């Protein structure tokens, strides 16, 4: 996406009016409260259907399930004997909700947990599986949910499995044997053990990661050491029986560029993907991250400033990758991203359970637009995490379940999966607070196999609606439909008592004007349009 900032040189009478409206109608407010202003700003948007780029990898819409808090146990897995309706132990309500998202890929079993997980604990008769302390996140893991249960979940969802191996506390042999157990169709002892445990045919495992955050919870390694370890372990990650396994290396977090430089210079030939982790904290301070629901305009703005930084990280890591891999064979896998807040008072700090508000929906829309626009290098992204942990799709409480505002964004954006990226050019004012500013609008677009164009636009401004003059180059759409996600309050949430307080509504606020269409986007909203 190209965003043009309005500069004096670019002034036309119309743009001058836009800036004037922006200045007059927004009261600068650096304190907590939101500016109580109505009004709108103007913007221009060109959808460049005449300049299609590559494909948006469907895996950008991927998810992540770690043994953490109430994600696996309670959120996905309730066991066959549960009163909660389930399919072979997996709760039906969550399955049905996730199926509607077309989950393309699911990462498991961690996260930090991956580097303490030993796969043999989670296969064989459930009653005989060992109970192990979850050293990363607390509690005891019964291992009731293991390889077979995860693969069953993936098959029920139609998602591709992304298995994260244990480099931190496991051996290359253990890693190699797990892959053989899962994917070999031979008459080997491990393939036969899988059959004995109930699965005749091997599974497809297209993605396998060699460790997780090896610079941190995965072993506190230096990049040089990890690069050597990666090469050693990756040698034993084999493709069996026609399963083409992609090997993913641990990448950096945020701006740890030295890690990327060392990994790419020493191991690019041995990898298919390199990860990137980036979490959005309203304050940027891990000691006091900020509340999920109690925030003012300063936190809203700071959250958006911080989440937009992912674009800078993608661009700079990609530039390093380009030096060693100009043909872009190695994918950048943003396999952990999302908001991370302080736990609500009284909540278990290790469980990472948090509410999810309209602000999270806006964050999700922004990130997905950025990933779409960088899909030449970004081949996968996995929001953290799918149920009951961090920026979740669904929250559960016993037998109750709700869909979060972030869920709705994923559901609205699923049209981009596997579609052709269409560039967009935006001319929009800034949403400014104090000395800091972000673009007021942010967007991406695609064209699907049927020829329909899909445009997703986020209005980051919590106070002003946007009047967007849209034109489409290279196509003449005759029909526009769309949906909008917004709410009265910036911190509106869905609760078990009011599970549909934030949900998408039809978007009809547009009209044709000459060669252009004017869209009226509400403040703090996410809109997805289909143009045919
Ligand atoms: O998603 C929670 C944790 O965040 C993951 O386990 C870890 O990889 C990251 O630090």
Short mmCIF file of N, CA and C in Angstrom, two decimals, residues 205-329:
data_model
loop_
_atom_site.label_atom_id
_atom_site.label_comp_id
_atom_site.label_asym_id
_atom_site.label_seq_id
_atom_site.Cartn_x
_atom_site.Cartn_y
_atom_site.Cartn_z
N UNK A 205 2.74 -33.47 6.87
CA UNK A 205 3.24 -32.40 7.74
C UNK A 205 4.05 -31.45 6.85
N UNK A 206 3.40 -30.43 6.31
CA UNK A 206 4.12 -29.56 5.37
C UNK A 206 5.11 -28.61 6.03
N UNK A 207 4.88 -28.27 7.31
CA UNK A 207 5.76 -27.27 7.95
C UNK A 207 6.27 -27.81 9.28
N UNK A 208 7.57 -27.70 9.46
CA UNK A 208 8.18 -28.17 10.71
C UNK A 208 9.23 -27.15 11.15
N UNK A 209 9.09 -26.64 12.37
CA UNK A 209 10.05 -25.64 12.87
C UNK A 209 11.06 -26.29 13.78
N UNK A 210 12.29 -25.84 13.66
CA UNK A 210 13.40 -26.39 14.45
C UNK A 210 13.65 -25.43 15.61
N UNK A 211 12.86 -25.64 16.69
CA UNK A 211 12.98 -24.80 17.88
C UNK A 211 12.07 -23.59 17.82
N UNK A 212 12.06 -22.84 18.92
CA UNK A 212 11.26 -21.63 19.04
C UNK A 212 12.02 -20.62 19.89
N UNK A 213 12.05 -19.40 19.46
CA UNK A 213 12.70 -18.31 20.22
C UNK A 213 13.99 -18.81 20.87
N UNK A 214 14.88 -19.35 20.08
CA UNK A 214 16.11 -19.93 20.63
C UNK A 214 17.03 -18.87 21.24
N UNK A 215 16.74 -17.59 20.94
CA UNK A 215 17.48 -16.49 21.58
C UNK A 215 16.92 -16.20 22.98
N UNK A 216 15.79 -16.85 23.33
CA UNK A 216 15.14 -16.59 24.62
C UNK A 216 14.76 -17.91 25.29
N UNK A 217 13.43 -18.11 25.43
CA UNK A 217 12.96 -19.29 26.18
C UNK A 217 13.41 -20.60 25.55
N UNK A 218 13.81 -20.58 24.29
CA UNK A 218 14.22 -21.82 23.62
C UNK A 218 15.67 -22.19 23.84
N UNK A 219 16.39 -21.46 24.72
CA UNK A 219 17.77 -21.87 24.99
C UNK A 219 18.77 -20.74 25.15
N UNK A 220 18.30 -19.47 25.08
CA UNK A 220 19.20 -18.32 25.31
C UNK A 220 20.46 -18.41 24.44
N UNK A 221 20.30 -18.75 23.18
CA UNK A 221 21.47 -18.98 22.32
C UNK A 221 21.92 -17.70 21.60
N UNK A 222 23.18 -17.67 21.24
CA UNK A 222 23.69 -16.64 20.34
C UNK A 222 23.32 -17.04 18.92
N UNK A 223 23.18 -16.07 18.02
CA UNK A 223 22.77 -16.45 16.66
C UNK A 223 23.74 -17.41 15.98
N UNK A 224 25.05 -17.23 16.26
CA UNK A 224 26.05 -18.11 15.63
C UNK A 224 25.84 -19.55 16.10
N UNK A 225 25.59 -19.70 17.40
CA UNK A 225 25.40 -21.05 17.96
C UNK A 225 24.13 -21.67 17.40
N UNK A 226 23.05 -20.87 17.39
CA UNK A 226 21.78 -21.43 16.87
C UNK A 226 21.92 -21.79 15.39
N UNK A 227 22.62 -20.96 14.62
CA UNK A 227 22.75 -21.26 13.18
C UNK A 227 23.39 -22.63 13.00
N UNK A 228 24.41 -22.93 13.80
CA UNK A 228 25.06 -24.25 13.70
C UNK A 228 24.11 -25.36 14.18
N UNK A 229 23.43 -25.10 15.29
CA UNK A 229 22.49 -26.10 15.80
C UNK A 229 21.37 -26.34 14.80
N UNK A 230 20.89 -25.24 14.21
CA UNK A 230 19.81 -25.38 13.22
C UNK A 230 20.26 -26.28 12.08
N UNK A 231 21.46 -26.04 11.57
CA UNK A 231 21.96 -26.85 10.44
C UNK A 231 22.05 -28.31 10.84
N UNK A 232 22.49 -28.57 12.07
CA UNK A 232 22.63 -29.96 12.51
C UNK A 232 21.25 -30.63 12.61
N UNK A 233 20.32 -29.98 13.32
CA UNK A 233 19.00 -30.59 13.52
C UNK A 233 18.25 -30.71 12.19
N UNK A 234 18.35 -29.66 11.39
CA UNK A 234 17.58 -29.64 10.13
C UNK A 234 18.02 -30.76 9.19
N UNK A 235 19.26 -31.21 9.35
CA UNK A 235 19.74 -32.32 8.52
C UNK A 235 18.88 -33.57 8.74
N UNK A 236 18.34 -33.69 9.94
CA UNK A 236 17.59 -34.91 10.27
C UNK A 236 16.07 -34.72 10.14
N UNK A 237 15.68 -33.55 9.65
CA UNK A 237 14.26 -33.32 9.35
C UNK A 237 14.05 -33.81 7.92
N UNK A 238 13.50 -35.01 7.79
CA UNK A 238 13.47 -35.67 6.48
C UNK A 238 12.06 -35.73 5.90
N UNK A 239 12.00 -35.76 4.59
CA UNK A 239 10.71 -35.96 3.91
C UNK A 239 10.53 -37.45 3.65
N UNK A 240 9.47 -38.02 4.21
CA UNK A 240 9.17 -39.44 4.03
C UNK A 240 7.98 -39.63 3.12
N UNK A 241 7.97 -40.72 2.41
CA UNK A 241 6.76 -41.22 1.72
C UNK A 241 6.00 -40.13 0.96
N UNK A 242 6.74 -39.24 0.30
CA UNK A 242 6.08 -38.22 -0.52
C UNK A 242 5.69 -36.96 0.24
N UNK A 243 5.85 -36.96 1.56
CA UNK A 243 5.55 -35.73 2.32
C UNK A 243 6.70 -34.73 2.12
N UNK A 244 6.40 -33.60 1.50
CA UNK A 244 7.44 -32.59 1.30
C UNK A 244 7.43 -31.66 2.50
N UNK A 245 8.42 -31.80 3.35
CA UNK A 245 8.41 -31.02 4.60
C UNK A 245 9.21 -29.73 4.40
N UNK A 246 8.64 -28.63 4.81
CA UNK A 246 9.37 -27.36 4.75
C UNK A 246 9.99 -27.11 6.11
N UNK A 247 11.27 -26.76 6.10
CA UNK A 247 12.01 -26.57 7.35
C UNK A 247 12.03 -25.08 7.70
N UNK A 248 11.58 -24.78 8.90
CA UNK A 248 11.52 -23.38 9.32
C UNK A 248 12.50 -23.14 10.45
N UNK A 249 13.30 -22.11 10.29
CA UNK A 249 14.30 -21.77 11.31
C UNK A 249 13.75 -20.68 12.23
N UNK A 250 14.28 -20.67 13.45
CA UNK A 250 13.90 -19.61 14.40
C UNK A 250 14.47 -18.29 13.90
N UNK A 251 13.61 -17.31 13.79
CA UNK A 251 14.05 -15.99 13.38
C UNK A 251 14.06 -15.05 14.56
N UNK A 252 14.05 -13.79 14.26
CA UNK A 252 14.26 -12.80 15.32
C UNK A 252 12.93 -12.34 15.91
N UNK A 253 13.04 -11.47 16.88
CA UNK A 253 11.86 -10.74 17.31
C UNK A 253 12.11 -9.27 17.01
N UNK A 254 11.06 -8.57 16.69
CA UNK A 254 11.09 -7.12 16.47
C UNK A 254 12.30 -6.70 15.62
N UNK A 255 13.23 -5.94 16.25
CA UNK A 255 14.31 -5.34 15.46
C UNK A 255 15.65 -6.04 15.71
N UNK A 256 15.63 -7.31 16.01
CA UNK A 256 16.88 -8.04 16.27
C UNK A 256 17.46 -8.45 14.90
N UNK A 257 18.00 -7.45 14.20
CA UNK A 257 18.44 -7.66 12.82
C UNK A 257 19.70 -8.52 12.73
N UNK A 258 20.53 -8.44 13.77
CA UNK A 258 21.77 -9.22 13.75
C UNK A 258 21.43 -10.73 13.64
N UNK A 259 20.35 -11.13 14.31
CA UNK A 259 19.96 -12.55 14.26
C UNK A 259 19.67 -12.97 12.81
N UNK A 260 18.91 -12.12 12.12
CA UNK A 260 18.54 -12.43 10.73
C UNK A 260 19.79 -12.48 9.85
N UNK A 261 20.68 -11.51 10.07
CA UNK A 261 21.92 -11.44 9.28
C UNK A 261 22.72 -12.73 9.44
N UNK A 262 22.90 -13.17 10.68
CA UNK A 262 23.71 -14.36 10.94
C UNK A 262 23.02 -15.61 10.38
N UNK A 263 21.72 -15.72 10.65
CA UNK A 263 21.00 -16.92 10.16
C UNK A 263 21.02 -17.01 8.65
N UNK A 264 20.77 -15.88 8.00
CA UNK A 264 20.71 -15.91 6.54
C UNK A 264 22.10 -16.15 5.95
N UNK A 265 23.14 -15.57 6.58
CA UNK A 265 24.47 -15.75 6.01
C UNK A 265 24.97 -17.17 6.21
N UNK A 266 24.50 -17.85 7.27
CA UNK A 266 25.07 -19.16 7.57
C UNK A 266 24.17 -20.35 7.26
N UNK A 267 22.87 -20.09 7.13
CA UNK A 267 21.99 -21.26 7.00
C UNK A 267 20.85 -21.08 6.00
N UNK A 268 20.89 -20.03 5.19
CA UNK A 268 19.77 -19.79 4.27
C UNK A 268 19.50 -21.00 3.36
N UNK A 269 20.56 -21.68 2.96
CA UNK A 269 20.38 -22.80 2.02
C UNK A 269 19.68 -23.98 2.67
N UNK A 270 19.73 -24.04 3.99
CA UNK A 270 19.12 -25.18 4.70
C UNK A 270 17.69 -24.90 5.14
N UNK A 271 17.15 -23.74 4.81
CA UNK A 271 15.81 -23.42 5.35
C UNK A 271 14.82 -23.02 4.25
N UNK A 272 13.53 -23.26 4.55
CA UNK A 272 12.45 -22.79 3.66
C UNK A 272 11.78 -21.55 4.23
N UNK A 273 11.96 -21.36 5.52
CA UNK A 273 11.33 -20.20 6.14
C UNK A 273 12.09 -19.77 7.38
N UNK A 274 11.96 -18.49 7.71
CA UNK A 274 12.59 -17.91 8.89
C UNK A 274 11.49 -17.14 9.62
N UNK A 275 11.38 -17.36 10.94
CA UNK A 275 10.24 -16.75 11.63
C UNK A 275 10.54 -15.31 12.06
N UNK A 276 9.50 -14.62 12.42
CA UNK A 276 9.60 -13.29 13.04
C UNK A 276 8.48 -13.21 14.08
N UNK A 277 8.82 -12.79 15.29
CA UNK A 277 7.81 -12.61 16.34
C UNK A 277 7.71 -11.13 16.69
N UNK A 278 6.50 -10.67 16.76
CA UNK A 278 6.31 -9.28 17.22
C UNK A 278 4.95 -9.13 17.89
N UNK A 279 4.99 -8.73 19.14
CA UNK A 279 3.76 -8.50 19.89
C UNK A 279 3.52 -7.00 20.06
N UNK A 280 2.26 -6.62 20.05
CA UNK A 280 1.88 -5.22 20.25
C UNK A 280 1.50 -5.00 21.71
N UNK A 281 2.32 -4.22 22.42
CA UNK A 281 2.02 -3.84 23.81
C UNK A 281 1.67 -2.36 23.79
N UNK A 282 0.55 -1.96 24.35
CA UNK A 282 0.20 -0.53 24.30
C UNK A 282 1.30 0.37 24.81
N UNK A 283 1.98 -0.04 25.90
CA UNK A 283 3.02 0.82 26.49
C UNK A 283 4.40 0.50 25.94
N UNK A 284 4.57 -0.67 25.35
CA UNK A 284 5.90 -1.09 24.93
C UNK A 284 6.75 -1.59 26.09
N UNK A 285 6.15 -1.68 27.29
CA UNK A 285 6.90 -2.04 28.50
C UNK A 285 6.39 -3.40 29.00
N UNK A 286 7.28 -4.41 28.96
CA UNK A 286 6.84 -5.76 29.36
C UNK A 286 6.44 -5.82 30.84
N UNK A 287 6.96 -4.90 31.65
CA UNK A 287 6.62 -4.89 33.08
C UNK A 287 5.23 -4.35 33.32
N UNK A 288 4.76 -3.48 32.45
CA UNK A 288 3.42 -2.88 32.61
C UNK A 288 2.89 -2.63 31.21
N UNK A 289 2.25 -3.63 30.68
CA UNK A 289 1.91 -3.62 29.26
C UNK A 289 0.71 -2.73 28.93
N UNK A 290 -0.22 -2.63 29.90
CA UNK A 290 -1.45 -1.88 29.65
C UNK A 290 -2.64 -2.82 29.72
N UNK A 291 -3.80 -2.22 29.91
CA UNK A 291 -5.03 -3.01 30.10
C UNK A 291 -5.68 -3.34 28.76
N UNK A 292 -6.35 -4.49 28.74
CA UNK A 292 -7.07 -4.89 27.53
C UNK A 292 -8.32 -4.05 27.30
N UNK A 293 -8.88 -3.53 28.38
CA UNK A 293 -10.19 -2.89 28.24
C UNK A 293 -10.28 -1.48 28.83
N UNK A 294 -9.38 -1.16 29.75
CA UNK A 294 -9.44 0.16 30.39
C UNK A 294 -8.36 1.03 29.76
N UNK A 295 -8.75 1.81 28.77
CA UNK A 295 -7.73 2.65 28.14
C UNK A 295 -8.36 3.92 27.59
N UNK A 296 -7.50 4.92 27.47
CA UNK A 296 -7.93 6.19 26.91
C UNK A 296 -7.31 6.38 25.53
N UNK A 297 -7.45 7.60 25.02
CA UNK A 297 -7.00 7.82 23.65
C UNK A 297 -5.48 7.69 23.51
N UNK A 298 -4.77 8.06 24.58
CA UNK A 298 -3.30 7.95 24.51
C UNK A 298 -2.89 6.49 24.26
N UNK A 299 -3.55 5.54 24.96
CA UNK A 299 -3.23 4.12 24.79
C UNK A 299 -3.68 3.61 23.42
N UNK A 300 -4.84 4.10 23.00
CA UNK A 300 -5.33 3.71 21.66
C UNK A 300 -4.29 4.08 20.61
N UNK A 301 -3.88 5.36 20.67
CA UNK A 301 -2.95 5.86 19.68
C UNK A 301 -1.62 5.13 19.77
N UNK A 302 -1.11 4.96 20.99
CA UNK A 302 0.20 4.29 21.18
C UNK A 302 0.13 2.85 20.68
N UNK A 303 -1.00 2.20 20.88
CA UNK A 303 -1.15 0.81 20.41
C UNK A 303 -1.04 0.77 18.89
N UNK A 304 -1.66 1.72 18.24
CA UNK A 304 -1.63 1.73 16.77
C UNK A 304 -0.23 2.08 16.25
N UNK A 305 0.42 3.04 16.92
CA UNK A 305 1.81 3.37 16.54
C UNK A 305 2.65 2.11 16.62
N UNK A 306 2.50 1.37 17.72
CA UNK A 306 3.36 0.18 17.93
C UNK A 306 3.01 -0.94 16.97
N UNK A 307 1.73 -1.12 16.71
CA UNK A 307 1.39 -2.23 15.82
C UNK A 307 1.85 -1.95 14.40
N UNK A 308 1.80 -0.68 13.99
CA UNK A 308 2.25 -0.34 12.63
C UNK A 308 3.74 -0.59 12.44
N UNK A 309 4.48 -0.69 13.54
CA UNK A 309 5.94 -0.91 13.40
C UNK A 309 6.25 -2.26 12.75
N UNK A 310 5.29 -3.16 12.76
CA UNK A 310 5.58 -4.46 12.15
C UNK A 310 5.99 -4.29 10.68
N UNK A 311 5.48 -3.24 10.06
CA UNK A 311 5.83 -3.02 8.65
C UNK A 311 7.32 -2.69 8.51
N UNK A 312 7.80 -1.85 9.41
CA UNK A 312 9.23 -1.51 9.41
C UNK A 312 10.07 -2.78 9.64
N UNK A 313 9.64 -3.62 10.59
CA UNK A 313 10.42 -4.84 10.88
C UNK A 313 10.41 -5.77 9.66
N UNK A 314 9.26 -5.91 9.05
CA UNK A 314 9.18 -6.79 7.86
C UNK A 314 10.10 -6.26 6.77
N UNK A 315 10.03 -4.96 6.55
CA UNK A 315 10.85 -4.39 5.46
C UNK A 315 12.35 -4.54 5.73
N UNK A 316 12.76 -4.30 6.97
CA UNK A 316 14.20 -4.36 7.27
C UNK A 316 14.70 -5.81 7.32
N UNK A 317 13.91 -6.72 7.89
CA UNK A 317 14.34 -8.13 7.86
C UNK A 317 14.35 -8.64 6.41
N UNK A 318 13.36 -8.20 5.63
CA UNK A 318 13.30 -8.64 4.23
C UNK A 318 14.51 -8.13 3.46
N UNK A 319 14.92 -6.90 3.75
CA UNK A 319 16.08 -6.35 3.04
C UNK A 319 17.33 -7.19 3.35
N UNK A 320 17.47 -7.63 4.58
CA UNK A 320 18.62 -8.49 4.92
C UNK A 320 18.46 -9.83 4.19
N UNK A 321 17.25 -10.37 4.19
CA UNK A 321 17.04 -11.65 3.51
C UNK A 321 17.33 -11.52 2.01
N UNK A 322 16.98 -10.38 1.44
CA UNK A 322 17.21 -10.16 0.00
C UNK A 322 18.69 -10.27 -0.36
N UNK A 323 19.55 -9.86 0.58
CA UNK A 323 21.00 -9.90 0.29
C UNK A 323 21.46 -11.34 0.06
N UNK A 324 20.92 -12.25 0.84
CA UNK A 324 21.37 -13.65 0.76
C UNK A 324 20.45 -14.52 -0.08
N UNK A 325 19.26 -14.02 -0.31
CA UNK A 325 18.24 -14.82 -1.00
C UNK A 325 17.44 -13.90 -1.92
N UNK A 326 18.12 -13.37 -2.97
CA UNK A 326 17.41 -12.40 -3.83
C UNK A 326 16.21 -12.99 -4.54
N UNK A 327 16.20 -14.31 -4.68
CA UNK A 327 15.05 -14.92 -5.37
C UNK A 327 13.88 -15.19 -4.44
N UNK A 328 14.04 -14.81 -3.20
CA UNK A 328 12.97 -14.93 -2.20
C UNK A 328 12.47 -16.37 -2.05
N UNK A 329 13.42 -17.29 -1.96
CA UNK A 329 13.02 -18.69 -1.75
C UNK A 329 12.62 -18.91 -0.30
#
